[in-house]
Coordinates of C-alpha atoms in Angstrom, one line a residue:
G1 CA 7.4 -88.0 -136.7
G2 CA 10.5 -85.9 -136.5
G3 CA 13.2 -85.6 -138.5
G4 CA 11.9 -83.5 -141.5
E5 CA 9.1 -85.8 -142.6
P6 CA 6.6 -84.2 -144.5
A7 CA 3.4 -83.5 -142.8
I8 CA 0.1 -82.1 -143.7
Q9 CA -1.1 -79.1 -141.4
I10 CA -5.5 -78.9 -140.9
L11 CA -6.5 -75.3 -141.1
A12 CA -9.3 -73.8 -140.1
D13 CA -9.4 -70.9 -142.3
V14 CA -11.0 -71.0 -145.7
N15 CA -8.8 -68.2 -147.5
I16 CA -10.0 -69.0 -151.3
G17 CA -7.6 -67.8 -154.4
V18 CA -8.9 -66.7 -157.2
A19 CA -6.4 -66.3 -160.1
I20 CA -6.6 -63.0 -162.0
A21 CA -5.6 -62.4 -165.5
L22 CA -3.0 -60.0 -166.0
P23 CA -3.0 -57.4 -169.0
E24 CA -0.5 -57.5 -171.4
D25 CA 1.4 -54.2 -170.7
K26 CA 1.9 -55.8 -167.1
G27 CA 3.5 -58.5 -167.9
G28 CA 0.8 -60.5 -168.6
G29 CA 0.4 -64.4 -166.9
L30 CA -1.5 -64.8 -163.8
V31 CA -1.3 -63.9 -160.5
V32 CA -3.7 -65.5 -157.3
A33 CA -5.4 -63.3 -154.6
T34 CA -6.4 -64.2 -151.9
I35 CA -10.2 -63.9 -149.7
R36 CA -9.7 -64.5 -146.5
N37 CA -11.9 -66.4 -144.4
A38 CA -14.4 -66.9 -147.0
D39 CA -16.7 -68.4 -145.1
G40 CA -18.0 -66.4 -143.1
I41 CA -18.1 -63.3 -145.3
G42 CA -21.0 -63.5 -147.4
L43 CA -21.7 -63.8 -151.3
R44 CA -21.7 -59.9 -151.6
K45 CA -18.7 -59.2 -149.4
I46 CA -16.9 -62.2 -151.4
A47 CA -17.5 -60.4 -154.9
A48 CA -16.7 -56.9 -154.1
Q49 CA -13.4 -58.4 -152.7
A50 CA -12.4 -60.3 -156.3
R51 CA -13.4 -57.3 -157.7
E52 CA -11.1 -55.4 -155.5
L53 CA -8.3 -57.5 -156.0
A54 CA -8.7 -57.8 -159.5
G55 CA -8.2 -53.9 -160.0
K56 CA -5.3 -53.7 -157.8
A57 CA -3.8 -56.7 -159.4
R58 CA -4.1 -55.1 -163.2
G59 CA -3.4 -51.8 -161.7
K60 CA -1.0 -51.0 -158.5
G61 CA -0.5 -54.9 -158.0
L62 CA -1.2 -57.2 -154.9
S63 CA 1.3 -56.8 -152.1
P64 CA 2.5 -60.6 -151.0
H65 CA 0.0 -60.5 -148.0
E66 CA -2.9 -60.6 -150.4
M67 CA -1.0 -62.7 -152.4
S68 CA -0.3 -65.6 -149.4
D69 CA -2.1 -68.2 -147.6
A70 CA -5.0 -69.8 -149.4
T71 CA -6.5 -72.6 -149.0
F72 CA -8.1 -73.3 -152.5
T73 CA -8.2 -71.6 -155.3
I74 CA -10.8 -70.8 -158.0
S75 CA -9.5 -70.7 -161.7
N76 CA -12.1 -69.1 -164.1
L77 CA -10.9 -69.7 -168.1
G78 CA -14.4 -68.7 -169.5
M79 CA -14.6 -65.0 -170.1
F80 CA -11.7 -66.1 -172.7
G81 CA -14.3 -69.2 -174.2
V82 CA -12.8 -71.7 -173.1
S83 CA -15.2 -74.4 -172.0
H84 CA -13.2 -76.9 -170.1
F85 CA -9.4 -76.8 -169.0
T86 CA -7.6 -78.0 -166.4
A87 CA -5.9 -76.2 -163.7
I88 CA -2.7 -77.3 -161.4
I89 CA -2.8 -76.9 -158.2
N90 CA -0.5 -74.9 -156.2
P91 CA 1.0 -76.2 -153.2
P92 CA 0.1 -76.4 -150.6
E93 CA -3.0 -76.1 -151.4
A94 CA -5.6 -79.4 -151.4
A95 CA -7.1 -78.7 -154.8
V96 CA -7.4 -76.0 -157.6
L97 CA -11.9 -75.7 -159.2
A98 CA -11.1 -74.3 -162.9
V99 CA -14.5 -72.8 -164.9
G100 CA -15.1 -73.0 -167.9
A101 CA -17.8 -70.6 -170.3
A102 CA -20.8 -70.7 -169.5
M103 CA -21.9 -72.3 -173.6
P104 CA -25.5 -72.6 -175.3
R105 CA -26.0 -76.7 -175.8
A106 CA -29.5 -79.3 -176.2
V107 CA -30.5 -80.2 -172.3
V108 CA -33.1 -82.4 -171.4
R109 CA -35.7 -80.5 -168.9
E110 CA -39.0 -82.8 -167.7
G111 CA -38.3 -85.8 -170.9
R112 CA -37.9 -82.9 -173.5
V113 CA -34.5 -82.0 -175.3
V114 CA -34.4 -77.4 -174.9
P115 CA -31.9 -75.3 -175.4
G116 CA -29.8 -75.2 -172.5
L117 CA -26.5 -73.0 -170.5
V118 CA -23.7 -75.8 -169.9
M119 CA -20.5 -74.8 -167.7
T120 CA -17.6 -77.3 -167.3
M121 CA -16.0 -76.9 -163.3
T122 CA -13.2 -79.6 -163.3
M123 CA -11.5 -79.9 -159.5
S124 CA -8.0 -80.9 -159.0
S125 CA -6.9 -81.7 -156.1
D126 CA -4.6 -83.1 -153.7
H127 CA -5.5 -87.2 -152.6
R128 CA -3.3 -87.1 -149.7
I129 CA -6.4 -84.6 -148.6
V130 CA -9.0 -84.9 -150.6
D131 CA -10.0 -88.2 -151.6
G132 CA -12.1 -89.0 -154.9
A133 CA -15.4 -89.2 -153.2
M134 CA -15.1 -85.8 -151.4
A135 CA -14.2 -84.2 -154.3
A136 CA -17.6 -85.7 -156.3
A137 CA -19.9 -84.5 -152.7
Y138 CA -18.6 -81.2 -152.9
L139 CA -19.0 -80.7 -157.0
N140 CA -22.5 -81.8 -156.6
S141 CA -22.9 -79.2 -154.0
V142 CA -21.2 -76.4 -155.9
R143 CA -23.2 -78.3 -158.8
D144 CA -27.2 -77.7 -156.7
M145 CA -25.5 -74.2 -155.3
L146 CA -25.2 -72.8 -158.9
E147 CA -29.0 -74.4 -160.3
K148 CA -30.5 -72.7 -157.2
P149 CA -28.9 -69.2 -157.2
A150 CA -31.3 -68.0 -154.0
T151 CA -29.5 -70.6 -152.0
L152 CA -26.5 -68.7 -151.9
L153 CA -27.6 -65.7 -150.7
V154 CA -29.4 -67.7 -147.7

């Protein structure tokens, strides 16, 4: 259409935003650093880039380029002992995944109650882009991969 109507732009890039907590001496709060083309670089490189960006954010700071163009953000508050939270989407991103701490819980394995760790993830998505069924399928895939981490290294 025309006339300045809102539109959804489909992007080919998978740029993952990683929420980073800043120390109090840097003013506190959160910034979101971007790992570009995350779908093509592998888990080890993603982890290395996330560590590098977090160090830079907490030190001299991130450039505007390092904080732009994310299409999906991951926010983890587990290190603060938070087991569950809901994150808010940063437009124009499609969704944000809130990851809580892995907490000890009673779980059922092979019909028996045994000790285990349970981690809660909550996804908020823009339903103009991602419907509930698509979000559920995505979360199912994430759960499957986390339960069998060797599949992430293939």
